Coordinates of C-alpha atoms in Angstrom, one line a residue:
M20 CA 44.9 6.2 -1.2
K21 CA 42.8 4.2 -3.6
K22 CA 40.3 6.3 -5.6
H23 CA 36.8 5.1 -6.1
G24 CA 35.5 5.5 -9.7
P25 CA 31.9 5.8 -10.9
S26 CA 29.7 2.8 -10.4
K27 CA 29.4 0.6 -13.4
T28 CA 26.4 1.2 -15.6
S29 CA 24.5 -1.0 -18.0
K30 CA 24.4 -0.4 -21.7
T31 CA 20.9 1.0 -21.3
K32 CA 21.6 3.1 -18.2
K33 CA 22.8 6.6 -18.9
Q34 CA 25.2 8.1 -16.4
D35 CA 24.1 11.2 -14.5
Q36 CA 26.2 14.2 -15.4
L37 CA 23.5 16.8 -15.1
Y38 CA 25.5 18.9 -12.5
S39 CA 29.0 18.1 -13.7
Q40 CA 29.6 21.6 -15.2
P41 CA 29.5 24.9 -13.3
R42 CA 26.3 26.7 -13.5
E43 CA 25.9 30.5 -12.9
A44 CA 22.4 30.0 -11.5
I45 CA 21.0 26.8 -10.0
A46 CA 17.3 26.3 -10.9
N47 CA 15.0 24.3 -8.7
F48 CA 15.2 20.5 -9.3
V49 CA 12.4 19.2 -11.5
F50 CA 11.6 15.7 -12.7
D51 CA 11.9 16.6 -16.4
E52 CA 13.1 14.6 -19.4
N53 CA 16.7 15.4 -18.6
V54 CA 16.3 13.8 -15.2
V55 CA 14.3 10.9 -16.4
N56 CA 17.0 10.0 -18.9
V57 CA 19.5 9.4 -16.1
F58 CA 17.2 8.7 -13.2
E59 CA 18.1 5.0 -12.8
D60 CA 21.8 5.9 -12.5
M61 CA 21.1 9.0 -10.4
I62 CA 19.0 7.3 -7.7
G63 CA 21.3 4.2 -7.5
R64 CA 24.4 6.4 -7.0
S65 CA 22.6 8.9 -4.7
V66 CA 20.4 6.9 -2.3
P67 CA 22.4 4.5 -0.1
G68 CA 20.5 1.2 0.2
Y69 CA 18.2 1.8 -2.7
A70 CA 18.8 -1.7 -4.2
T71 CA 18.0 -3.2 -0.9
L72 CA 14.8 -1.3 -0.5
L73 CA 13.7 -2.6 -3.9
S74 CA 14.7 -6.2 -3.2
M75 CA 12.6 -6.2 0.0
L76 CA 9.4 -5.1 -1.8
P77 CA 8.5 -8.6 -3.1
V78 CA 8.9 -9.9 0.5
L79 CA 6.6 -7.2 1.8
A80 CA 4.1 -7.8 -1.0
R81 CA 4.0 -11.5 -0.1
A82 CA 3.4 -10.6 3.5
F83 CA 0.5 -8.1 3.0
V84 CA -1.1 -8.3 -0.4
T85 CA -4.5 -10.1 -0.4
P86 CA -6.7 -11.5 -3.2
N87 CA -9.0 -9.1 -5.0
S88 CA -7.3 -6.0 -3.6
C89 CA -5.3 -3.1 -5.0
C90 CA -1.6 -2.0 -4.5
Y91 CA -0.5 1.6 -5.0
D92 CA 2.9 2.9 -5.9
L93 CA 2.6 6.6 -5.2
G94 CA 5.3 8.6 -7.0
C95 CA 6.2 5.6 -9.1
S96 CA 8.9 7.3 -11.2
L97 CA 10.2 4.7 -13.7
G98 CA 8.2 1.9 -12.0
A99 CA 11.1 0.0 -10.3
A100 CA 9.0 -0.4 -7.1
T101 CA 5.9 -1.2 -9.1
L102 CA 7.6 -4.1 -10.8
A103 CA 9.2 -5.3 -7.6
I104 CA 5.8 -5.4 -5.9
A105 CA 4.4 -7.4 -8.9
Q106 CA 7.3 -9.9 -8.5
G107 CA 6.1 -10.7 -5.0
I108 CA 2.4 -11.1 -5.6
D109 CA 1.0 -14.7 -5.7
E110 CA -2.6 -13.8 -5.1
E111 CA -5.4 -13.6 -7.7
A112 CA -7.2 -10.6 -9.0
V113 CA -4.7 -8.0 -7.7
N114 CA -4.3 -4.6 -9.4
I115 CA -1.3 -2.3 -9.1
I116 CA -1.9 1.4 -9.6
A117 CA 1.3 3.4 -10.3
I118 CA 1.0 7.2 -10.1
D119 CA 3.4 10.0 -10.9
N120 CA 2.9 13.7 -11.7
S121 CA 5.8 13.9 -14.2
T122 CA 4.7 13.3 -17.8
A123 CA 8.2 12.2 -18.8
M124 CA 8.4 9.7 -15.9
V125 CA 5.0 8.2 -16.6
E126 CA 5.7 7.8 -20.3
K127 CA 8.9 5.9 -19.6
C128 CA 7.3 3.9 -16.8
Q129 CA 4.5 2.9 -19.1
A130 CA 7.0 1.7 -21.7
L131 CA 8.8 -0.4 -19.1
V132 CA 5.6 -1.8 -17.7
A133 CA 4.5 -2.8 -21.2
K134 CA 7.4 -5.3 -21.2
Y135 CA 6.1 -6.9 -18.0
S136 CA 5.0 -10.5 -18.8
G137 CA 3.5 -11.5 -15.5
N138 CA -0.2 -12.0 -14.6
I139 CA -0.7 -8.9 -12.5
N140 CA -2.6 -6.0 -14.0
I141 CA -0.5 -2.8 -13.8
N142 CA -1.9 0.6 -14.6
A143 CA 0.6 3.4 -14.7
K144 CA -0.8 6.9 -15.1
K145 CA -0.1 10.6 -14.6
S146 CA -1.9 12.2 -11.7
D147 CA -1.5 14.2 -8.5
I148 CA -1.3 11.7 -5.6
C149 CA -3.0 14.3 -3.4
E150 CA -6.0 14.2 -5.7
I151 CA -6.5 10.5 -6.5
D152 CA -8.8 8.1 -4.7
I153 CA -7.3 5.2 -2.7
S154 CA -9.6 2.3 -1.9
N155 CA -9.5 -1.5 -1.3
A156 CA -5.7 -1.3 -0.8
S157 CA -3.7 -4.1 0.8
L158 CA -0.3 -2.4 0.2
V159 CA 0.6 1.2 -0.5
V160 CA 4.2 2.2 -1.3
M161 CA 5.6 5.7 -1.4
N162 CA 9.3 5.9 -2.0
F163 CA 11.0 9.3 -1.6
T164 CA 7.9 11.2 -2.6
L165 CA 6.3 12.7 0.5
Q166 CA 9.5 14.9 0.8
F167 CA 8.4 16.7 -2.3
I168 CA 4.8 17.3 -1.2
A169 CA 4.0 20.6 0.4
E170 CA 4.3 20.3 4.2
N171 CA 0.8 21.5 4.8
A172 CA -0.6 18.8 2.6
R173 CA 1.2 15.8 4.1
K174 CA -1.1 15.1 7.0
K175 CA -4.1 14.9 4.8
L176 CA -2.4 12.6 2.3
I177 CA -1.3 10.2 5.0
K178 CA -4.8 10.1 6.4
K179 CA -6.2 9.4 3.0
I180 CA -3.8 6.5 2.6
Y181 CA -4.8 5.1 6.0
S182 CA -8.5 5.4 5.1
G183 CA -8.0 3.6 1.8
L184 CA -6.2 0.7 3.2
N185 CA -8.0 -2.5 4.2
K186 CA -7.6 -3.7 7.8
G187 CA -4.3 -5.4 8.1
G188 CA -3.0 -3.5 5.1
A189 CA 0.5 -2.0 5.0
F190 CA 1.9 1.4 4.1
V191 CA 5.6 1.5 3.2
L192 CA 7.1 5.0 3.4
A193 CA 10.7 5.7 2.3
E194 CA 12.1 9.1 2.9
K195 CA 15.3 11.1 3.2
I196 CA 15.3 12.4 6.8
K197 CA 16.9 15.1 8.7
G198 CA 18.7 14.7 12.0
K199 CA 16.9 15.6 15.2
N200 CA 19.8 18.1 16.1
S201 CA 22.6 19.9 14.3
V202 CA 25.2 17.3 15.3
E203 CA 23.2 14.4 14.0
Q204 CA 22.3 16.3 10.8
N205 CA 25.9 17.2 10.0
R206 CA 27.0 13.6 10.6
L207 CA 24.3 12.2 8.3
T208 CA 25.0 14.8 5.6
S209 CA 28.8 14.1 5.7
L210 CA 28.3 10.4 5.4
H211 CA 25.8 10.8 2.6
H212 CA 28.2 13.0 0.6
A213 CA 31.0 10.5 1.2
F214 CA 28.7 7.8 -0.3
K215 CA 28.1 10.0 -3.3
K216 CA 31.8 10.7 -3.8
A217 CA 32.5 7.0 -3.5
N218 CA 30.1 6.5 -6.4
G219 CA 31.9 9.0 -8.7
Y220 CA 30.1 12.3 -8.0
S221 CA 32.4 15.3 -7.7
D222 CA 32.2 18.0 -5.0
L223 CA 30.8 20.3 -7.7
E224 CA 28.1 17.9 -8.6
I225 CA 27.1 17.3 -5.0
S226 CA 27.1 21.0 -4.2
Q227 CA 25.0 22.0 -7.2
K228 CA 22.5 19.2 -6.8
R229 CA 22.1 20.1 -3.1
S230 CA 21.4 23.7 -4.1
A231 CA 18.8 22.6 -6.7
L232 CA 17.0 20.5 -4.1
E233 CA 17.2 23.0 -1.3
N234 CA 13.8 24.6 -1.8
V235 CA 12.2 21.5 -3.3
L236 CA 13.0 18.6 -1.0
V237 CA 11.9 19.4 2.5
A238 CA 13.0 16.5 4.8
E239 CA 11.6 15.8 8.3
T240 CA 12.9 13.8 11.2
I241 CA 12.0 10.1 11.8
E242 CA 10.0 11.3 14.9
Q243 CA 7.9 13.6 12.8
H244 CA 7.0 10.8 10.3
V245 CA 6.2 8.3 13.0
S246 CA 4.0 10.8 14.9
R247 CA 2.1 11.7 11.7
L248 CA 1.5 8.0 10.9
K249 CA 0.2 7.3 14.4
Q250 CA -2.0 10.4 14.4
A251 CA -3.5 9.1 11.1
G252 CA -4.5 5.9 12.9
F253 CA -1.8 3.3 12.1
S254 CA -1.7 0.8 14.9
E255 CA 1.9 -0.4 14.2
V256 CA 4.7 1.9 13.0
Q257 CA 8.3 0.8 12.8
V258 CA 11.5 1.8 11.0
W259 CA 12.5 -1.4 9.2
F260 CA 15.4 0.1 7.2
Q261 CA 17.9 2.9 7.6
C262 CA 21.1 3.8 5.8
F263 CA 22.5 7.2 6.8
N264 CA 19.8 9.7 6.2
F265 CA 17.5 7.4 4.2
V266 CA 14.8 5.4 6.0
S267 CA 11.8 3.2 5.2
I268 CA 9.0 2.9 7.7
L269 CA 6.4 0.2 7.8
A270 CA 2.9 1.2 9.1
I271 CA 0.1 -1.3 9.5
K272 CA -3.6 -0.6 9.7

């Protein structure tokens, strides 16, 4: 049987080996400098369809961004989504506001954004997305971030995003989801782990990473996400992308 090796990495992309050695105790996963240094490789090898999600953001930006409005990237990490949004904006006087609560993430994001040579104003800053103001927004993107927010704070955050969007504006929410029953959950988990193994992660790495995320990443079903979005007031809610247990939902005000 043919073995799959690790995915190829660029000269500037460090390979994720954070969980390659056995650990006596598995600490909760945090977005610290160690994670930031390998994050580009980590997310590409861990999230099926991630490249597709990014490639569609310029399309979504062209469809929804309006002149003299703001775009928000909530939980921006290294700014990949931020720069993808900028690529799709043809309108004038548009600002992109990129927010993350990890100092290491924001610092690297700011360095990458500084190399951006387009005409869109991008402001990357450290903050808590639950505390910031959102206003005059034509597009809000939140990729794999809500799952790290306390469950009792999610409803309020989604309502704030809805309130801050202009009429006709769009909210793009990407999340890791859980199955609606144990059979579906086991199948999704099995396929996700197979994807990670195909990308060079060992059983040890998969197991230890899963333990690190267990109390940090709290996934919900698609139905829970859709229900919350509709309760917030979004008139149109649809799943536009899914690959195994990773989805992206488009909600329009």
